[in-house]
XYZ file of C-alpha atoms in Angstrom:
719
model
C 60.837 76.663 97.810
C 61.443 77.749 94.415
C 62.014 81.398 93.608
C 60.055 83.207 90.769
C 61.418 86.153 88.879
C 59.745 89.310 87.591
C 60.251 90.701 84.350
C 59.363 94.367 83.515
C 58.787 94.892 79.834
C 59.179 98.408 78.209
C 59.056 100.008 74.726
C 62.674 101.194 74.210
C 65.829 101.982 75.888
C 65.172 105.376 77.195
C 62.175 103.782 79.096
C 64.196 101.291 80.995
C 66.161 104.139 82.662
C 62.507 105.885 83.365
C 61.284 102.612 85.145
C 64.453 101.644 86.880
C 63.932 103.925 89.977
C 60.587 102.366 90.550
C 62.525 99.088 91.236
C 65.717 99.862 92.813
C 64.129 100.617 95.920
C 63.555 96.711 96.254
C 67.415 96.188 96.828
C 67.232 92.618 97.941
C 65.884 91.616 94.719
C 69.077 93.089 92.746
C 67.087 94.648 89.879
C 69.169 94.637 86.419
C 68.459 96.499 83.114
C 69.144 94.671 80.020
C 68.881 95.774 76.269
C 70.848 95.380 72.986
C 73.362 98.317 73.507
C 75.016 96.606 76.641
C 78.285 95.141 76.000
C 78.335 91.536 75.434
C 80.569 90.799 78.715
C 78.269 92.700 80.814
C 75.290 91.272 79.210
C 76.700 87.869 80.057
C 77.180 88.571 83.491
C 73.810 89.934 84.119
C 72.456 86.770 82.654
C 74.464 84.508 84.985
C 73.182 86.497 87.902
C 69.540 85.922 86.707
C 70.212 82.309 86.418
C 71.704 81.959 89.800
C 68.481 83.991 91.175
C 70.692 86.639 92.607
C 68.943 89.114 90.509
C 65.005 88.494 90.651
C 63.817 91.618 88.741
C 64.888 92.248 85.159
C 63.980 95.426 83.073
C 64.234 94.954 79.450
C 63.084 96.056 76.112
C 61.889 92.738 74.815
C 62.555 89.133 75.772
C 65.969 87.806 76.738
C 66.343 86.286 73.458
C 65.807 82.932 71.929
C 67.203 80.035 73.954
C 66.840 81.811 77.232
C 64.202 79.660 79.129
C 63.569 80.016 82.734
C 60.320 78.409 84.164
C 60.743 81.071 87.004
C 59.786 83.903 85.094
C 56.395 84.086 86.638
C 55.471 87.778 87.068
C 55.276 89.873 84.018
C 54.871 93.794 84.401
C 54.010 95.160 80.957
C 54.727 99.177 81.450
C 54.315 99.458 77.596
C 52.068 96.394 76.111
C 52.946 94.959 72.700
C 51.002 96.124 70.022
C 51.141 92.851 68.272
C 48.977 89.979 68.932
C 51.647 87.369 67.898
C 54.309 88.797 69.947
C 52.040 89.206 72.895
C 51.020 85.401 72.423
C 54.747 84.541 72.371
C 55.660 86.942 75.304
C 52.876 85.440 77.465
C 53.983 81.639 76.652
C 57.140 82.397 78.432
C 55.233 83.039 81.623
C 52.877 80.326 81.345
C 55.208 77.165 81.033
C 54.310 74.599 83.740
C 56.509 73.687 86.516
C 55.011 71.815 89.449
C 56.909 73.508 92.291
C 55.947 77.018 90.864
C 52.398 78.532 91.002
C 50.647 80.197 88.374
C 51.664 83.137 86.159
C 50.842 86.522 86.909
C 50.681 89.315 84.308
C 50.162 92.954 85.085
C 49.374 95.243 82.096
C 49.355 99.191 81.935
C 46.233 99.642 79.687
C 46.061 103.602 79.831
C 46.686 105.333 76.704
C 47.568 102.493 74.826
C 47.047 102.225 71.049
C 46.714 98.568 70.185
C 44.767 96.751 67.479
C 41.248 95.234 67.810
C 42.454 91.764 68.866
C 44.279 93.059 71.857
C 41.401 95.355 72.986
C 39.560 92.122 74.081
C 42.593 90.688 75.776
C 43.209 93.658 77.884
C 39.748 94.682 78.675
C 38.344 94.580 82.239
C 37.366 90.793 83.229
C 38.691 89.436 80.212
C 38.919 85.605 80.310
C 42.602 85.193 79.233
C 42.392 81.268 79.295
C 39.608 81.593 76.763
C 40.848 84.309 74.630
C 44.484 83.256 74.450
C 43.290 79.778 73.490
C 40.933 81.194 70.729
C 43.869 83.546 69.736
C 46.336 80.931 69.554
C 44.393 78.441 67.455
C 42.783 80.886 65.091
C 45.288 83.633 64.239
C 48.437 82.951 65.840
C 49.651 81.118 62.634
C 48.770 84.352 60.533
C 50.207 86.629 63.263
C 53.466 84.440 63.719
C 53.593 84.090 59.935
C 53.926 87.868 59.738
C 56.508 87.888 62.594
C 58.734 85.248 60.924
C 58.546 87.603 57.952
C 59.766 90.488 59.665
C 62.381 88.638 61.730
C 63.815 87.465 58.437
C 65.320 90.949 57.853
C 68.947 91.441 59.225
C 69.168 93.186 62.430
C 71.496 96.212 63.135
C 70.929 98.055 59.752
C 67.688 99.617 60.316
C 67.307 99.553 64.317
C 66.103 103.297 64.147
C 63.235 102.399 62.098
C 61.275 99.503 63.485
C 60.598 97.294 60.092
C 56.999 96.532 61.443
C 56.032 99.960 61.310
C 56.426 100.532 57.390
C 53.408 100.618 55.609
C 54.276 101.084 51.719
C 51.694 101.913 49.055
C 50.511 99.258 46.663
C 52.591 100.143 43.835
C 55.756 98.776 41.850
C 57.661 98.672 38.799
C 58.896 95.391 37.210
C 61.794 94.324 35.606
C 62.618 90.818 33.884
C 66.043 89.349 34.795
C 68.088 86.491 33.664
C 70.103 86.663 36.810
C 71.338 83.833 39.306
C 71.776 86.292 42.217
C 71.129 89.694 42.985
C 73.475 92.216 45.322
C 71.291 94.257 47.455
C 74.172 95.707 49.508
C 75.302 97.701 46.045
C 72.666 100.190 46.880
C 75.151 101.926 48.809
C 76.895 102.710 45.589
C 74.076 105.017 43.838
C 73.909 107.511 46.751
C 76.199 110.137 47.721
C 78.632 109.278 50.761
C 77.204 112.350 52.799
C 73.400 111.168 52.190
C 72.441 109.156 55.308
C 71.130 105.608 54.139
C 69.546 102.744 56.370
C 68.773 99.683 54.869
C 68.283 95.850 55.517
C 67.758 92.755 53.672
C 65.540 89.649 54.214
C 67.829 86.970 52.652
C 65.381 84.312 52.171
C 62.807 86.217 50.681
C 65.230 88.551 48.583
C 63.850 91.751 49.895
C 65.783 94.928 50.297
C 64.242 97.814 52.204
C 66.281 101.253 52.467
C 65.578 104.472 53.835
C 67.425 107.588 52.690
C 67.367 111.033 54.220
C 67.649 114.053 51.618
C 68.615 117.362 52.365
C 67.840 120.357 49.763
C 67.703 124.168 49.764
C 64.254 125.669 49.965
C 62.656 126.620 46.728
C 61.400 130.080 47.965
C 64.520 131.844 48.654
C 68.432 131.624 48.831
C 68.655 131.015 52.579
C 71.384 128.679 53.573
C 70.318 128.418 57.167
C 66.952 126.781 56.456
C 66.775 123.543 54.181
C 64.231 120.743 53.645
C 64.826 117.509 55.206
C 62.995 114.458 53.674
C 63.137 110.900 54.087
C 62.351 108.281 51.416
C 62.073 104.418 51.037
C 62.978 102.125 48.417
C 61.798 98.755 48.572
C 63.111 95.896 45.982
C 62.018 92.294 45.852
C 63.452 89.647 43.500
C 61.501 86.504 42.928
C 64.178 84.249 41.827
C 61.634 81.361 40.619
C 60.015 83.984 38.136
C 63.069 86.066 37.663
C 61.403 89.339 38.165
C 62.466 92.358 40.163
C 60.005 94.724 41.643
C 60.714 97.958 43.169
C 58.847 100.486 45.090
C 59.882 103.915 46.131
C 58.411 107.175 47.472
C 60.537 109.038 45.159
C 60.875 108.142 41.440
C 63.769 108.816 39.146
C 66.555 106.047 39.922
C 64.444 102.869 39.671
C 66.384 101.927 36.710
C 69.781 102.852 38.352
C 68.776 100.863 41.144
C 67.808 98.001 39.247
C 71.024 98.058 37.215
C 73.026 98.161 40.318
C 71.568 95.416 42.614
C 70.857 92.938 39.695
C 72.595 92.090 36.120
C 70.781 93.151 32.896
C 67.234 94.067 34.088
C 64.835 94.684 31.581
C 61.759 97.124 32.470
C 58.397 95.709 31.713
C 56.438 98.386 29.912
C 53.820 99.207 27.217
C 50.838 96.747 26.441
C 52.162 93.979 28.722
C 51.743 96.197 31.608
C 47.876 96.316 31.195
C 47.647 92.646 31.694
C 47.276 93.699 35.404
C 43.506 94.165 34.713
C 43.181 90.401 34.356
C 40.672 88.384 36.651
C 39.179 91.845 37.708
C 35.330 91.397 37.389
C 33.099 94.277 36.848
C 35.805 96.561 36.014
C 34.769 100.045 35.520
C 37.333 102.441 34.543
C 37.938 106.003 36.171
C 40.185 107.342 33.726
C 41.977 106.644 30.383
C 44.936 108.531 29.257
C 46.050 108.436 25.575
C 49.238 109.593 23.618
C 49.748 110.420 20.199
C 52.019 108.044 18.633
C 53.491 110.753 16.465
C 53.705 113.414 18.996
C 51.961 116.141 17.532
C 50.670 119.323 18.861
C 48.249 117.721 21.258
C 50.504 114.948 22.703
C 48.331 113.556 25.746
C 44.712 113.248 26.146
C 42.861 112.345 29.295
C 39.459 110.577 29.246
C 37.185 110.264 32.381
C 33.491 109.399 33.319
C 31.319 109.063 30.552
C 34.124 109.907 27.954
C 35.697 106.385 28.703
C 34.060 104.564 26.144
C 35.512 107.388 23.365
C 38.970 106.990 24.819
C 38.698 103.051 24.488
C 37.696 103.404 20.885
C 40.532 106.008 20.228
C 43.127 103.564 21.694
C 42.399 100.997 19.038
C 43.412 103.537 16.192
C 46.822 103.301 15.099
C 48.077 106.869 15.837
C 47.300 106.435 19.628
C 48.541 104.300 22.353
C 47.262 103.906 25.948
C 49.327 105.890 28.333
C 47.697 104.965 31.685
C 44.518 103.430 32.671
C 42.704 103.324 36.368
C 39.784 101.421 37.262
C 37.937 99.887 40.038
C 36.199 96.195 40.302
C 36.190 92.889 42.011
C 38.824 90.362 42.603
C 38.768 87.121 44.820
C 35.497 88.211 46.497
C 36.662 91.729 47.418
C 36.798 95.194 45.949
C 39.880 96.208 44.220
C 41.482 99.022 42.333
C 44.125 98.785 39.504
C 46.363 101.416 37.745
C 49.032 101.188 35.482
C 50.917 103.358 32.916
C 52.826 102.175 29.777
C 55.948 103.365 31.318
C 55.709 100.587 33.621
C 54.237 101.773 36.847
C 51.641 99.751 38.490
C 49.617 100.572 41.598
C 46.331 100.101 43.599
C 44.557 102.480 46.230
C 45.871 100.870 49.336
C 48.373 101.303 51.773
C 49.564 97.925 53.280
C 52.193 96.069 55.281
C 55.373 94.886 53.798
C 54.381 91.061 53.893
C 51.110 92.008 51.855
C 52.912 94.038 49.170
C 55.307 91.140 48.887
C 52.247 88.884 48.069
C 50.725 91.401 45.785
C 53.940 91.642 43.712
C 53.731 87.870 43.130
C 50.079 88.229 41.897
C 51.114 90.941 39.703
C 54.121 89.100 38.450
C 52.013 85.920 37.554
C 49.828 88.248 35.351
C 52.638 89.900 33.617
C 54.059 86.803 32.614
C 50.895 85.208 31.145
C 51.363 85.633 27.510
C 47.762 84.487 26.825
C 46.231 87.737 28.066
C 45.003 89.659 25.198
C 44.882 93.269 26.378
C 42.516 94.530 23.772
C 39.845 91.742 24.520
C 40.634 92.159 28.166
C 39.746 96.009 27.770
C 36.808 95.269 25.781
C 34.831 93.716 28.387
C 35.039 96.643 31.085
C 31.808 98.281 31.972
C 31.479 101.711 30.089
C 29.531 104.546 31.461
C 27.398 106.650 28.761
C 25.002 109.514 28.823
C 21.590 108.708 28.252
C 18.815 110.988 26.925
C 15.864 108.550 27.907
C 15.566 105.846 30.527
C 16.457 102.292 29.556
C 13.480 100.222 28.198
C 14.189 97.436 30.720
C 12.317 96.427 33.648
C 13.774 97.901 36.923
C 14.152 95.438 39.900
C 15.706 97.653 42.463
C 16.552 101.194 43.873
C 19.492 101.568 46.214
C 20.773 104.434 48.152
C 23.592 106.680 46.561
C 27.078 104.738 46.440
C 28.278 107.185 49.088
C 25.750 106.051 51.737
C 27.944 103.113 52.620
C 26.742 100.476 55.322
C 29.500 101.851 57.812
C 27.304 105.180 57.736
C 23.888 104.083 58.096
C 23.660 105.369 61.894
C 25.123 108.916 60.690
C 22.796 109.536 57.876
C 19.142 110.685 58.480
C 16.097 110.711 56.337
C 14.201 113.854 57.769
C 10.230 113.408 57.356
C 8.351 116.601 58.497
C 11.587 117.639 60.651
C 11.477 114.230 62.196
C 14.923 112.291 61.849
C 15.065 108.548 61.063
C 18.352 106.958 60.621
C 18.854 105.268 57.487
C 18.772 101.796 59.208
C 14.982 102.504 59.685
C 14.282 104.090 56.105
C 14.280 102.350 52.509
C 14.001 103.334 48.992
C 11.566 100.914 47.256
C 10.413 100.815 43.484
C 6.621 101.676 43.124
C 4.690 100.072 40.234
C 7.897 99.060 38.033
C 7.551 99.214 34.507
C 9.774 98.871 31.291
C 8.554 102.153 30.107
C 7.575 105.641 31.536
C 8.885 107.564 34.457
C 10.807 105.732 37.056
C 8.578 105.863 40.267
C 9.845 105.147 43.554
C 9.034 105.816 47.356
C 10.684 106.362 50.532
C 9.537 104.373 53.467
C 9.681 103.862 57.058
C 7.398 101.270 58.908
C 4.662 103.637 59.316
C 5.161 106.082 56.389
C 5.796 106.232 52.628
C 6.038 109.034 50.186
C 6.251 108.743 46.393
C 8.809 110.276 44.205
C 9.720 109.656 40.303
C 12.664 110.215 37.977
C 11.659 112.250 34.844
C 13.437 112.197 31.552
C 12.687 115.028 29.248
C 14.854 117.135 26.705
C 13.179 120.442 27.859
C 14.365 120.406 31.278
C 16.710 123.238 31.932
C 20.496 122.490 32.512
C 19.678 118.643 32.459
C 17.634 116.212 30.706
C 16.141 114.814 34.067
C 14.663 115.903 37.297
C 13.148 114.282 40.338
C 9.435 115.111 41.520
C 7.903 114.622 44.813
C 4.263 113.785 45.089
C 3.916 114.005 48.989
C 2.713 116.872 50.750
C 5.195 116.564 53.991
C 8.822 117.529 53.457
C 11.488 115.219 53.139
C 15.105 115.861 53.527
C 18.516 114.207 53.618
C 20.803 114.903 56.450
C 24.329 113.919 56.289
C 27.080 115.742 58.167
C 26.567 119.337 58.038
C 24.882 119.008 54.810
C 20.890 118.847 54.539
C 18.655 119.311 51.417
C 15.195 117.896 50.123
C 15.574 114.383 48.629
C 14.673 115.734 44.937
C 17.850 118.225 45.112
C 20.215 115.703 46.967
C 19.664 113.108 44.260
C 20.663 115.608 41.434
C 24.185 115.688 43.131
C 24.139 112.390 44.549
C 21.801 109.988 42.710
C 20.277 106.711 43.707
C 21.206 103.623 41.864
C 18.561 101.885 39.457
C 19.419 98.202 38.503
C 17.506 96.748 35.672
C 16.683 93.029 34.732
C 19.710 92.552 32.168
C 22.313 93.532 34.748
C 22.658 97.014 33.773
C 22.440 100.166 36.220
C 21.621 103.923 36.024
C 22.630 106.921 38.168
C 20.690 109.737 37.078
C 21.544 109.961 33.444
C 24.572 107.855 33.596
C 24.041 104.284 32.366
C 26.403 101.355 32.362
C 25.347 98.162 30.734
C 26.915 94.773 31.249
C 29.703 93.944 28.769
C 27.760 90.447 28.172
C 23.898 89.876 28.648
C 24.656 86.319 28.483
C 25.186 84.909 31.798
C 26.041 81.228 33.037
C 22.877 79.163 33.096
C 21.371 78.869 36.514
C 21.105 75.047 37.556
C 17.795 73.544 38.560
C 19.521 71.720 41.727
C 19.910 74.882 43.255
C 16.067 75.358 43.133
C 14.669 73.462 46.542
C 11.121 72.563 46.218
C 9.085 72.881 49.456
C 5.443 71.970 50.384
C 3.362 74.966 51.291
C 0.143 73.500 51.966
C -0.556 75.171 55.317
C 0.752 78.504 54.004
C -0.987 81.425 52.294
C 1.422 82.008 49.697
C 0.248 85.661 48.944
C 1.133 86.578 52.572
C 4.964 87.350 53.012
C 5.761 88.842 56.359
C 4.924 87.219 59.724
C 4.911 90.887 61.158
C 4.918 91.262 64.711
C 1.921 89.261 65.492
C 3.754 86.269 64.201
C 1.105 85.338 61.219
C 1.202 81.458 61.329
C 0.070 81.159 57.612
C 2.611 83.571 56.255
C 5.920 82.424 54.304
C 8.402 84.159 56.629
C 6.795 82.215 59.790
C 6.853 78.976 57.946
C 10.615 79.535 56.842
C 11.750 80.357 60.298
C 9.926 77.329 61.887
C 12.246 75.299 59.719
C 15.398 77.137 60.557
C 14.497 76.985 64.145
C 14.953 73.052 63.977
C 18.465 73.637 62.625
C 21.705 74.376 64.589
C 21.907 78.051 64.243
C 23.411 80.398 66.876
C 21.137 83.366 65.808
C 17.968 83.719 63.975
C 16.910 87.132 63.462
C 13.517 88.678 61.929
C 15.080 91.710 60.013
C 11.887 92.075 57.944
C 10.692 95.866 57.604
C 11.901 98.995 56.078
C 15.671 99.378 56.090
C 16.197 95.305 56.423
C 19.460 93.601 55.111
C 17.081 90.600 54.711
C 13.923 89.391 55.712
C 15.586 86.576 57.958
C 19.306 86.558 58.855
C 20.985 83.492 60.484
C 24.297 83.070 62.026
C 26.196 79.971 62.775
C 29.925 79.992 63.927
C 31.254 76.678 63.145
C 35.067 75.413 61.983
C 36.378 78.782 62.794
C 34.435 80.807 60.525
C 31.109 82.862 60.928
C 28.648 81.722 58.292
C 25.858 84.227 57.866
C 22.765 83.453 55.634
C 20.236 85.638 54.339
C 16.713 84.909 53.316
C 14.841 87.169 51.055
C 11.201 86.282 50.946
C 8.527 87.352 48.376
C 4.729 86.679 48.105
C 3.151 85.127 45.041
C 0.877 87.453 42.972
C -1.312 84.494 42.726
C -2.563 81.683 44.951
C -0.859 78.873 42.888
C 2.770 78.637 41.754
C 3.812 79.028 38.286
C 6.116 80.740 35.890
C 5.510 84.273 36.313
C 8.759 86.179 35.765
C 7.282 89.252 37.774
C 7.050 87.164 40.942
C 10.875 87.255 40.866
C 11.540 91.074 40.004
C 11.478 92.236 43.523
C 13.178 89.642 45.208
C 15.879 89.388 42.794
C 16.568 93.037 43.172
C 16.328 92.659 46.803
C 19.100 89.869 46.407
C 21.206 92.101 44.435
C 20.999 95.029 46.687
C 21.738 92.986 49.912
C 25.500 92.061 48.648
C 26.980 95.239 50.234
C 26.627 93.665 53.706
C 29.607 91.197 52.760
C 31.890 94.168 53.110
C 31.854 94.299 56.955
C 30.549 91.778 59.445
C 30.657 94.544 61.871
C 28.367 96.765 60.153
C 25.879 93.940 59.978
C 26.188 93.290 63.613
C 25.773 96.862 64.445
C 22.554 96.953 62.197
C 21.148 94.094 63.919
C 21.759 95.431 67.368
C 20.344 98.804 66.628
C 17.110 97.687 64.911
C 16.622 95.247 68.110
C 17.281 98.436 70.236
C 14.347 99.836 68.483
C 11.983 97.239 69.050
C 13.054 97.286 72.971
C 12.476 100.929 73.110
C 9.317 100.803 71.405
C 8.092 97.913 73.878
C 7.673 95.784 71.016
C 8.474 92.088 70.312
C 12.157 91.179 69.913
C 13.210 90.330 66.400
C 15.323 87.435 67.782
C 13.779 83.735 66.927
C 16.805 82.446 68.349
C 19.701 84.003 70.424
C 19.940 87.636 71.562
C 21.986 90.651 71.932
C 24.641 89.171 74.196
C 25.002 86.413 71.569
C 25.582 88.897 68.773
C 28.068 90.885 71.009
C 30.045 87.309 71.332
C 30.159 87.018 67.721
C 31.444 90.540 67.181
C 34.186 89.745 69.415
C 34.918 86.386 67.414
C 34.922 88.373 64.141
C 38.327 89.616 65.176
C 39.812 86.134 64.668
C 37.258 84.445 62.198
C 36.526 85.145 58.631
C 33.052 85.862 57.441
C 30.990 84.105 54.870
C 27.654 85.003 53.275
C 25.151 82.976 51.432
C 21.963 84.204 49.754
C 18.500 82.227 49.647
C 15.556 83.409 47.538
C 12.311 82.199 49.100
C 9.517 82.457 46.444
C 6.719 79.777 46.767
C 5.014 81.304 44.065
C 7.810 80.050 41.699
C 7.459 76.464 40.438
C 10.465 74.167 39.839
C 8.560 72.046 37.201
C 7.286 74.941 35.370
C 10.325 77.267 35.306
C 10.232 79.774 32.466
C 13.096 81.004 30.121
C 12.703 84.400 31.519
C 12.740 83.215 35.237
C 15.906 81.158 34.679
C 17.567 84.208 32.935
C 16.458 86.491 35.643
C 17.906 84.011 38.270
C 21.243 83.608 36.201
C 21.653 87.429 36.128
C 21.378 87.537 40.015
C 23.608 84.548 40.730
C 26.192 85.935 38.045
C 26.326 89.685 39.889
C 26.847 87.728 43.129
C 29.585 85.665 41.992
C 31.614 88.305 40.162
C 31.249 90.627 42.907
C 31.804 89.021 46.207
C 31.575 85.148 45.242
C 28.412 84.779 47.086
C 26.518 81.378 46.669
C 22.907 81.862 45.766
C 20.074 79.062 45.950
C 16.311 79.282 45.811
C 13.493 77.734 47.785
C 10.198 77.420 45.631
C 7.244 74.861 45.122
C 7.013 71.903 43.124
């Protein structure tokens, strides 16, 4: 009979002493403790006892080390569970190795009061199927998890034991130095701090990364009291990319960047001035938050800050010879994600993110490639940013959509309520819609639920006190917005937190702040992206299938075609508050593929070249890109809208799949990336009769989808 071994895992050395008494009563198994502070000779004796099966209970902080492999390790007691999926998989692998003479592995985990990431919540939940979840985890995320672990394991041991390297989350910022060195000297960091100052550091020799933590003690500023001092800990991170010969330095306390750079590498040259602003290269739809200018001659007014609608003036001033850009910060989209970027002529570069060491390391390489790109023209780059300006009258462009205020994010749609005659409706059941849109006159819109709508308008007039605009409400019932502790009428709320009007040319407006695109010329929309269908059995003037499933409607005809395809979920989301008219989901090739279908009825019985048939559906398409930010928010949206149908005893929204399937997909989303594609369905559009105006609108819409989240778009139309 083969004897099995039990390993009890805890977080730290102190915990081994706390746990040992629970096992010491099983004297026949000779429990032992093993950790990094045990003397090497004693550790060797303990391991020999384990290998001889004299000691069959091992209490340790982590595994027994690489190279130690006993298939008899078949029972794991996790008093403190790992908080990293990669380490959990590695740990579990030790207990699941096959040996014919030994039974199956057993793992017991303490799941009370544990703070773990989302991937481990599934793993340690009740009734979790470990065979399935571990297989998914190991095939879908183990590579990235273990890649991160390999990165962290590359740091030298012993120098920073008191501070776990994986728990360091630096701000995304750096200064950058050009170098011509063939080697660097990270250990010289000891030379720039006083001997009495506590310094902990570690080095990743393969990646050339130095991480140092410095303890500083200083007198309090509010009195001459020797008994009380301020104690602070600061971090310094240095990374030398040998191939590009760039040195990146990040710290929580400035002042010694140059001294540190000159200490650890020969002849570093700080990148500053205009070169720094190359960091904005590749960021689409950049809208600057502030621009700081310095006077080149250091006159009485040396520094001027421009923000909001003054940005355009600031950029104009920056082109004059007597001023130069001091710092710039803006937000935009890069690589299909929202991003932010700031930089100072003195050399500092930053983003509003706090991230892992490995992500900071990758970000530095991306920044470095921009800084070394001599083809980037900073002036041309900044000419292309979006510039907000104050307007006196509404733009003379056709509006195509109205959206809730920017602060009404998709994650909050269950926490924001529209109050109609004292009845609260969550945001996922309410929608803003344009009312009789026109290229001139007041901007009319309505607040809609499935059974109610009320009209409003935005009015521009020079005689309006305090502002040149106001909101008017034409309904008799009071309509308010309730968010947190704040509650006020829609007309008052929108004065402070405005809705977003989008126009046919790609511009948008929030109250009297207008942002126009830097170019009205978009890439042409390709005709091959327009798929002609035959709509013989459909009344193309009827859009929705409604709850009664109207068989001659556009939406019903579309859904019947989708049902023939291999989707996991087909969801009818049509009605106020929708993400799209139809949502499909397919899990395939370790990705979650979501498709939005936006349907629109034809204004006439025959297809043609009417651009008016595209206004609303293109606006709806542009509005829906916000769902790319979070697959979890989209799935919650679907669940809540289906729950409302069930509560009202109405037909399900699911044409295929169900709530259980959505729940399964949400669990997969912890491992799989998420793709979104959007399709416009307008049978009133004739592919063979496409007008220039229709092509321009489709082109502007596609360009917006690509510049923001890199979403692909296609169109289903008529011949």
